[in-house]
PDB file of C-alpha atoms in Angstrom:
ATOM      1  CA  UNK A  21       4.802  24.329  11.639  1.00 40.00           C
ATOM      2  CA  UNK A  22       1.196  23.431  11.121  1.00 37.00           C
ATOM      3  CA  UNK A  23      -1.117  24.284   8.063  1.00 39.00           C
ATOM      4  CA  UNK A  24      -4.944  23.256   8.060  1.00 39.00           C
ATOM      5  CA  UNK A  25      -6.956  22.240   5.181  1.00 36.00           C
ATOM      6  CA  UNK A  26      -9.769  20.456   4.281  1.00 40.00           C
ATOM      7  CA  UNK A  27     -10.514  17.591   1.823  1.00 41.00           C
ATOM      8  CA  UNK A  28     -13.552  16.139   0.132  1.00 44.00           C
ATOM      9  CA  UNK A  29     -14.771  14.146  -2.803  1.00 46.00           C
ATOM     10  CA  UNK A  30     -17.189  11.053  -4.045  1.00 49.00           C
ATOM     11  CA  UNK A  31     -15.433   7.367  -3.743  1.00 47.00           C
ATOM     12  CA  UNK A  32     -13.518   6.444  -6.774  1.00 48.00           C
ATOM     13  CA  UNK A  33     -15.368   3.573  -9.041  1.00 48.00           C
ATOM     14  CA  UNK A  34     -14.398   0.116  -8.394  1.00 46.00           C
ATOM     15  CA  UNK A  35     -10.662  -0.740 -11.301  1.00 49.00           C
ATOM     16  CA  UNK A  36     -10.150  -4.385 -12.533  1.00 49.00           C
ATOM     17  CA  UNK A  37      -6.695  -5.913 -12.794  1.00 54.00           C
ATOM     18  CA  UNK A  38      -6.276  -9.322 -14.029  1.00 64.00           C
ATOM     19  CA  UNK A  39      -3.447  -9.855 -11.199  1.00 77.00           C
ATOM     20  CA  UNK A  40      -4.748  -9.103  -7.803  1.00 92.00           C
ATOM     21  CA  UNK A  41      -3.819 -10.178  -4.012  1.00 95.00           C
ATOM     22  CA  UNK A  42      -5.946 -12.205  -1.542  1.00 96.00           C
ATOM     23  CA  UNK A  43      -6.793 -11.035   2.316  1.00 97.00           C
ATOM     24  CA  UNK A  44      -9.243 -12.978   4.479  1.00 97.00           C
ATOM     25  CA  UNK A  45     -10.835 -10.100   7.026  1.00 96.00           C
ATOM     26  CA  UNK A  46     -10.789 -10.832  10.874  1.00 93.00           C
ATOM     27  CA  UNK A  47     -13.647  -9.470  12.295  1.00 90.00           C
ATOM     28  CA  UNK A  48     -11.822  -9.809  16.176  1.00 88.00           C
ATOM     29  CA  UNK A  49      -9.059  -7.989  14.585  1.00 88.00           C
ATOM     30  CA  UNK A  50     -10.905  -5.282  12.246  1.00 90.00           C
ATOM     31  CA  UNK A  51      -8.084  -6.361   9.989  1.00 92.00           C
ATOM     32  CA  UNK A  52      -7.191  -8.640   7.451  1.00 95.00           C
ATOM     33  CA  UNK A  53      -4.744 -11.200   6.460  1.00 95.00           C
ATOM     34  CA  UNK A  54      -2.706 -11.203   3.447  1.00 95.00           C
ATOM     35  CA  UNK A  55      -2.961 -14.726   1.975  1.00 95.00           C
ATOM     36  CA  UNK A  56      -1.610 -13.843  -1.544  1.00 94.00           C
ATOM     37  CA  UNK A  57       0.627 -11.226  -1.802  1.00 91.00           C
ATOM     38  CA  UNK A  58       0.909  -9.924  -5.880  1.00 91.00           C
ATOM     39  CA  UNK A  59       2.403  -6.625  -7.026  1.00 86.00           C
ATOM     40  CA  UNK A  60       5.094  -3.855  -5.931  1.00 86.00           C
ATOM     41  CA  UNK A  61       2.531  -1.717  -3.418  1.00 86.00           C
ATOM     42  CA  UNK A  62       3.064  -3.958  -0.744  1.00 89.00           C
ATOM     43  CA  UNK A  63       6.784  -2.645  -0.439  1.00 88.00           C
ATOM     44  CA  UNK A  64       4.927   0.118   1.483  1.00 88.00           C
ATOM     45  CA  UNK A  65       1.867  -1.442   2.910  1.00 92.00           C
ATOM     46  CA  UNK A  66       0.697  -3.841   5.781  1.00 89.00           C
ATOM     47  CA  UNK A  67       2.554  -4.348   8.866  1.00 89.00           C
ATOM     48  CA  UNK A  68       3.895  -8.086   9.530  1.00 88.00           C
ATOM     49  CA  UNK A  69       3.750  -9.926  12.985  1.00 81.00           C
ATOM     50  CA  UNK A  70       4.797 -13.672  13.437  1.00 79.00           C
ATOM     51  CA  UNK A  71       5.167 -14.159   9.812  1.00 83.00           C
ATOM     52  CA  UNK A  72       2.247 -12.826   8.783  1.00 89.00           C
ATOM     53  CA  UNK A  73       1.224  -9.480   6.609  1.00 92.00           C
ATOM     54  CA  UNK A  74      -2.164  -7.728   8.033  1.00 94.00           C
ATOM     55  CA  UNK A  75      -3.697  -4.921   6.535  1.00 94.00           C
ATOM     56  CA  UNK A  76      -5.645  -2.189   7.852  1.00 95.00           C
ATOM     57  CA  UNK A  77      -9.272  -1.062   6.650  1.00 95.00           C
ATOM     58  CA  UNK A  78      -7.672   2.207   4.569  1.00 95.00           C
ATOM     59  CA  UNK A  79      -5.573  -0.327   3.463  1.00 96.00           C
ATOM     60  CA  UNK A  80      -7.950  -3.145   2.312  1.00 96.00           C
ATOM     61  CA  UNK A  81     -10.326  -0.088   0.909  1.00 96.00           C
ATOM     62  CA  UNK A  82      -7.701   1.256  -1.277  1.00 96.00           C
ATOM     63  CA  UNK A  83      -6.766  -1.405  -2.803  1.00 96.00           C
ATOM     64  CA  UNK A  84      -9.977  -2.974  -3.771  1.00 96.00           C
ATOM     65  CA  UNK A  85     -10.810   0.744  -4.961  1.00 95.00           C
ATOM     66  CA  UNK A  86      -8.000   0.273  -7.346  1.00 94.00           C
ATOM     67  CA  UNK A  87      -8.681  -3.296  -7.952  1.00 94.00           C
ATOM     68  CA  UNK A  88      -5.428  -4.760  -6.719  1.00 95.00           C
ATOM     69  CA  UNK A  89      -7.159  -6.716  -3.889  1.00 96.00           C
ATOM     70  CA  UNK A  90      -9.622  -9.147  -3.255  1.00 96.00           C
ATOM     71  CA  UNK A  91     -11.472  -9.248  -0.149  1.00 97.00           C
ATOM     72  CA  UNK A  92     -12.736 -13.025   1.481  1.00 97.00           C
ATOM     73  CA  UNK A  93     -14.656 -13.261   4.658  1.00 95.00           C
ATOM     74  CA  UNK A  94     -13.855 -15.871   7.139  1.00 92.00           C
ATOM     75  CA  UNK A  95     -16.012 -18.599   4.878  1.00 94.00           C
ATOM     76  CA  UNK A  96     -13.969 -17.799   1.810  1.00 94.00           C
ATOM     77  CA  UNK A  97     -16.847 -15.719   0.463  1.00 96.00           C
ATOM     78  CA  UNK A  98     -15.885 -12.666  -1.871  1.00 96.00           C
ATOM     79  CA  UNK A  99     -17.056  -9.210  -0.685  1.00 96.00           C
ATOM     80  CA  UNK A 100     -17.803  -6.975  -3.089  1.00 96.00           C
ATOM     81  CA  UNK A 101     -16.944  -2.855  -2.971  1.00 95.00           C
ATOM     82  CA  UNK A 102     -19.786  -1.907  -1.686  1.00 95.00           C
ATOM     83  CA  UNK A 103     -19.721  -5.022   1.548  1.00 95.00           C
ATOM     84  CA  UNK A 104     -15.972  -3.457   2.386  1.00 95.00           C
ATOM     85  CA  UNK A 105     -17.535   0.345   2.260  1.00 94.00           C
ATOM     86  CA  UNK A 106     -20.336  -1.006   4.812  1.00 93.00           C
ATOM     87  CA  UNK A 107     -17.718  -2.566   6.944  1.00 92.00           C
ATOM     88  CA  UNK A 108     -15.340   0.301   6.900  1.00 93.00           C
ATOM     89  CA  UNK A 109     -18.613   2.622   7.298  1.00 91.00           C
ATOM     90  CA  UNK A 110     -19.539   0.699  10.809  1.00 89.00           C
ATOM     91  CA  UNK A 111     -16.512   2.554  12.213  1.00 84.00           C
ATOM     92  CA  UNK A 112     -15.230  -0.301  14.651  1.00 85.00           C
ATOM     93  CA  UNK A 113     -11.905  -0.285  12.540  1.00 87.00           C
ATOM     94  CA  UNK A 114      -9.941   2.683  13.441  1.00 84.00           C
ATOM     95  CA  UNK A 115     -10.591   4.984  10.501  1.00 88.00           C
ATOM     96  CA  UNK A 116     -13.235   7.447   9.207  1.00 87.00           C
ATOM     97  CA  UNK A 117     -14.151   9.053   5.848  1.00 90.00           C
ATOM     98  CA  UNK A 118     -12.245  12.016   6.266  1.00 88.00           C
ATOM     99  CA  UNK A 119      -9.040  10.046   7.236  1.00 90.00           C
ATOM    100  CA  UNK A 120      -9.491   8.041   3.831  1.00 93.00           C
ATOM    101  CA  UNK A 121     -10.269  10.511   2.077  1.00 93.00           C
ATOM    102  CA  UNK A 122      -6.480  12.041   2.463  1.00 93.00           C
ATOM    103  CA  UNK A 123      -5.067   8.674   2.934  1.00 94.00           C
ATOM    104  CA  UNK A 124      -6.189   7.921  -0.507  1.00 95.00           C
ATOM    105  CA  UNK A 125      -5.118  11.446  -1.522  1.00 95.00           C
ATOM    106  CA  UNK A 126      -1.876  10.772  -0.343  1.00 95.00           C
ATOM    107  CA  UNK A 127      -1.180   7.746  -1.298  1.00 95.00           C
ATOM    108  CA  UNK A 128      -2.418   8.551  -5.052  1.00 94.00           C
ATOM    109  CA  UNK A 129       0.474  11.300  -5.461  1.00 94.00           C
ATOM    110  CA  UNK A 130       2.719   8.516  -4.952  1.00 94.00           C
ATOM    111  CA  UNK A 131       3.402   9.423  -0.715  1.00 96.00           C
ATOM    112  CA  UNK A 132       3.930   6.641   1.972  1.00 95.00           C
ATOM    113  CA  UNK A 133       1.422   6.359   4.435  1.00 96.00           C
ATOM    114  CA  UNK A 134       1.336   4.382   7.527  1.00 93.00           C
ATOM    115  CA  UNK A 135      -0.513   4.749  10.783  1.00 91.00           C
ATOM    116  CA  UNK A 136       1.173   6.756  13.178  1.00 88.00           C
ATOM    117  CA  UNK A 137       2.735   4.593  16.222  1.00 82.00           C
ATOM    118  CA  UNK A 138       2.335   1.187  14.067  1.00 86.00           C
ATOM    119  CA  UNK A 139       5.695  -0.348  13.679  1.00 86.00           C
ATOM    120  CA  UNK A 140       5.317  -2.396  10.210  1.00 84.00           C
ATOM    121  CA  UNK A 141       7.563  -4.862  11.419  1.00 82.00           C
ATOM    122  CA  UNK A 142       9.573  -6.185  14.374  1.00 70.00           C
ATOM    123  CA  UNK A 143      12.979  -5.243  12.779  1.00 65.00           C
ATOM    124  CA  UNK A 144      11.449  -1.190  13.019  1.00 54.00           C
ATOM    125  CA  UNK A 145      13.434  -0.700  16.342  1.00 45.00           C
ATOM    126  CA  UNK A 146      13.754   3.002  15.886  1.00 45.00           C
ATOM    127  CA  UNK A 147      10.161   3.119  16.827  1.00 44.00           C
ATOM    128  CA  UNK A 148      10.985   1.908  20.201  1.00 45.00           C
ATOM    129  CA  UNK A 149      13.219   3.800  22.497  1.00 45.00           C
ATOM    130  CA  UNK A 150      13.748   1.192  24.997  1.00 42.00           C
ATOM    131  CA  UNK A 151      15.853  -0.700  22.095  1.00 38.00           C
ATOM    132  CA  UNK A 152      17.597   1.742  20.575  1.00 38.00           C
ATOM    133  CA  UNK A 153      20.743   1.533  22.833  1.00 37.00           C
ATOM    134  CA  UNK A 154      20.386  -2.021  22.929  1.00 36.00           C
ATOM    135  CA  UNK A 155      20.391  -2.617  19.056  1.00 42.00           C
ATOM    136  CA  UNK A 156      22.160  -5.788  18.425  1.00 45.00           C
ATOM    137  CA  UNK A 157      22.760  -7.242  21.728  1.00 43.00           C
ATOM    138  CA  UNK A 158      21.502 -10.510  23.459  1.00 44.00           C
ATOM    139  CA  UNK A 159      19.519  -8.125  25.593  1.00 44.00           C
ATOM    140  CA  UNK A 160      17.835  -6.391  22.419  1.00 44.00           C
ATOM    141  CA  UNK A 161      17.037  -9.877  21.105  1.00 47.00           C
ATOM    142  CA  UNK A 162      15.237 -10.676  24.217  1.00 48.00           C
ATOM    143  CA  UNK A 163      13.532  -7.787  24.435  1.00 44.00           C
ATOM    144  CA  UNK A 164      12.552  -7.723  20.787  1.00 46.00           C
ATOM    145  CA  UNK A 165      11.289 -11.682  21.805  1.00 47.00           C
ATOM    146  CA  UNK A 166       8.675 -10.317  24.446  1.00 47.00           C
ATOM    147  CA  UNK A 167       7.659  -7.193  22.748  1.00 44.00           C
ATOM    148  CA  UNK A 168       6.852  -9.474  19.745  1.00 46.00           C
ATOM    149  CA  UNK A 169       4.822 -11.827  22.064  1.00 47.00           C
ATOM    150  CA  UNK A 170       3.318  -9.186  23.893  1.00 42.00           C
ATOM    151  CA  UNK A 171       2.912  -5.501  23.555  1.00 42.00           C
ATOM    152  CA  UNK A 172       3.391  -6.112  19.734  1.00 46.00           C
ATOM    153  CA  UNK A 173       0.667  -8.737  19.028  1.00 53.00           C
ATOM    154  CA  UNK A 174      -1.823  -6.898  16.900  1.00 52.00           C
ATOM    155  CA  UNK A 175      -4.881  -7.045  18.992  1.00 49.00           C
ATOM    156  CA  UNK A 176      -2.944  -5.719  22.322  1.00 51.00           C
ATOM    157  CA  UNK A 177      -1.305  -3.149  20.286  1.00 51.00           C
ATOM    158  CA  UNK A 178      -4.722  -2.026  18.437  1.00 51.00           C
ATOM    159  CA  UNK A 179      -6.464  -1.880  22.045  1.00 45.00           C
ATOM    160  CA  UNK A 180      -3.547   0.444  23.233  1.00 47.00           C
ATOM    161  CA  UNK A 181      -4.244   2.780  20.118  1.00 45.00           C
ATOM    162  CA  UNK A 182      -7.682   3.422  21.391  1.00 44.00           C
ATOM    163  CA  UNK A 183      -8.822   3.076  17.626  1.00 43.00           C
ATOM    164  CA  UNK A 184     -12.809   3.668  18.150  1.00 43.00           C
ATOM    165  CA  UNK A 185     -11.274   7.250  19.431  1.00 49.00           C
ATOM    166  CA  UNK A 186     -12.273  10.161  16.358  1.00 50.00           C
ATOM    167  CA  UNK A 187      -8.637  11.007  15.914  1.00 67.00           C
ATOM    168  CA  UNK A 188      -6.117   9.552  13.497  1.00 75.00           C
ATOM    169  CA  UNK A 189      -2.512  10.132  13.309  1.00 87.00           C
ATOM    170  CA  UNK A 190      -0.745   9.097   9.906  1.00 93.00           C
ATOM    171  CA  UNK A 191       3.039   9.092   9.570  1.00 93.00           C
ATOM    172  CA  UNK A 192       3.726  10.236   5.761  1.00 95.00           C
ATOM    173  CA  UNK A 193       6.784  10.046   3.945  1.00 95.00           C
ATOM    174  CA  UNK A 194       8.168  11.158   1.097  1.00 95.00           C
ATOM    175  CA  UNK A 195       8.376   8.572  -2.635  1.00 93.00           C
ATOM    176  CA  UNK A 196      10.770   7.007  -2.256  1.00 91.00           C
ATOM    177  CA  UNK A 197      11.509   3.230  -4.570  1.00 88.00           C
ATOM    178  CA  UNK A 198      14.297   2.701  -1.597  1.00 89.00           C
ATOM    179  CA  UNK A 199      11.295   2.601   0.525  1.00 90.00           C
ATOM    180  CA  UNK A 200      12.643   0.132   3.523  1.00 87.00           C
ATOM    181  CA  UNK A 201       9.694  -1.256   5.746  1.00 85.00           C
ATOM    182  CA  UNK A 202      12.268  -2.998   8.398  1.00 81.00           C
ATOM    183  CA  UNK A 203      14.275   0.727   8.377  1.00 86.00           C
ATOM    184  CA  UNK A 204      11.742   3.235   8.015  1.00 87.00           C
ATOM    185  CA  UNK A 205      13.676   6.384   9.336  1.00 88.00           C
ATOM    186  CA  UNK A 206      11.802   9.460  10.365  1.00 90.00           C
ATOM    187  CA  UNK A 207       8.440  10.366   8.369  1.00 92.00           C
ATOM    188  CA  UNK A 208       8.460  13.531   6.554  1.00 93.00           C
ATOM    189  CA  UNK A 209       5.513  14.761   8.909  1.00 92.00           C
ATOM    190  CA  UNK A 210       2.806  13.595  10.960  1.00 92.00           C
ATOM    191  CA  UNK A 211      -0.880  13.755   9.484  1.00 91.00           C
ATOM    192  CA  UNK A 212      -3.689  14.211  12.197  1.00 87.00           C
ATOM    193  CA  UNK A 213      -6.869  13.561  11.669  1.00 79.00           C
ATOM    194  CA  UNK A 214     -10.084  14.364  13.361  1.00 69.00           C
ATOM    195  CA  UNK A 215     -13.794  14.429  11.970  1.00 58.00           C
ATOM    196  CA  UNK A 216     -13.124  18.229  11.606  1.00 54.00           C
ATOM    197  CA  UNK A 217     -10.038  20.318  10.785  1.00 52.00           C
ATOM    198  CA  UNK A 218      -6.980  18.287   9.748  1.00 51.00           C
ATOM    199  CA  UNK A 219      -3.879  19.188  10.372  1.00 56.00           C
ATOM    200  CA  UNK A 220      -0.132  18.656   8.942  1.00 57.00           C
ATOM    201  CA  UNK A 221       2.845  18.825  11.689  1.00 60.00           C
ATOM    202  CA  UNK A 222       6.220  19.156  10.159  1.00 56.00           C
ATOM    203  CA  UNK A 223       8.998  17.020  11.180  1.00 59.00           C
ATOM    204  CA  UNK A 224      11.636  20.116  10.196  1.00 57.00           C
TER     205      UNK A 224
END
């Protein structure tokens, strides 16, 4: 089933919380790290590799938007609102306006959002056929080993998502306060996004 619809609307003005987490951006990446983690919304948000939480540029924009999360560069210098919308607006990261514009729609009627093809975390196997009839063997762990030295290091895995392409896929799921990053299941539907007509493929 697909539907088609259209979204638009001015930027939110910048909230301010007295309790807010701490990302450094990576310019190599077009990410950023999470260096101080505060609140319940990361239950559903960033992906972790090697230890470490990294957040995309929807990510990093809706939070500050909501004032949850403060943004350093790589010299430990704040950026403000307005320096995050002129790095997201450069669009090197692997999102555009219209995409945010539904990811923040989404995501403010209480929805999980996560890019589409973006395991958040090494324990996701589902998202990998190849290890699904392996799950819990020696041979699983091995394989989970390389994929997390290799196809699953973040700038590999960002260059195989073509992310300067104009189309992008969210996977969207359902509220849920059960929400499990390392066991995902299936997303409710697929969101895809180009700078035009959006469309909404059912998983049903």
């Amino acid at each position: 089933m697909m539907k088609r619809f259209t979204m638009s609307g001015s930027l939110p003005k910048l909230q301010f919380r007295k309790d807010k987490s701490k990302a450094r951006w990576d310019a190599e990446m077009g990410m950023a790290e999470v260096i101080e983690k505060r609140g319940s919304l990361w239950t559903s948000m960033r992906v972790v590799r090697r230890s470490k939480a990294y957040c995309f540029i929807e990510e990093i924009l809706y939070l500050a938007q909501i004032g949850v999360l403060v943004l350093l560069d790589a010299d430990d210098t704040v950026l403000s609102l307005k320096d995050i919308c002129e790095k997201f607006a450069e669009g090197k990261n692997g999102c555009h306006w219209e995409a945010f514009e539904a990811y923040r729609h989404l995501k403010s009627l209480g929805y999980i959002v996560s890019r589409h093809g973006v395991p958040w975390t090494i324990k996701s196997v589902k998202s990998f056929p190849e290890l699904a009839c392996l799950k819990g063997t020696t041979e699983s762990n091995e394989i989970a080993d390389r994929i997390s030295e290799d196809k699953l290091s973040i700038i590999s895995l960002l260059k195989d998502l073509h992310i300067n392409e104009v189309r992008l896929d969210f996977d969207v799921y359902l509220p849920n306060s059960k929400f499990r990053k390392s066991c995902p299941g299936d997303p409710s539907f697929i969101l895809r996004l180009n700078q035009g007509p959006t469309t909404i493929e059912s998983r049903d």
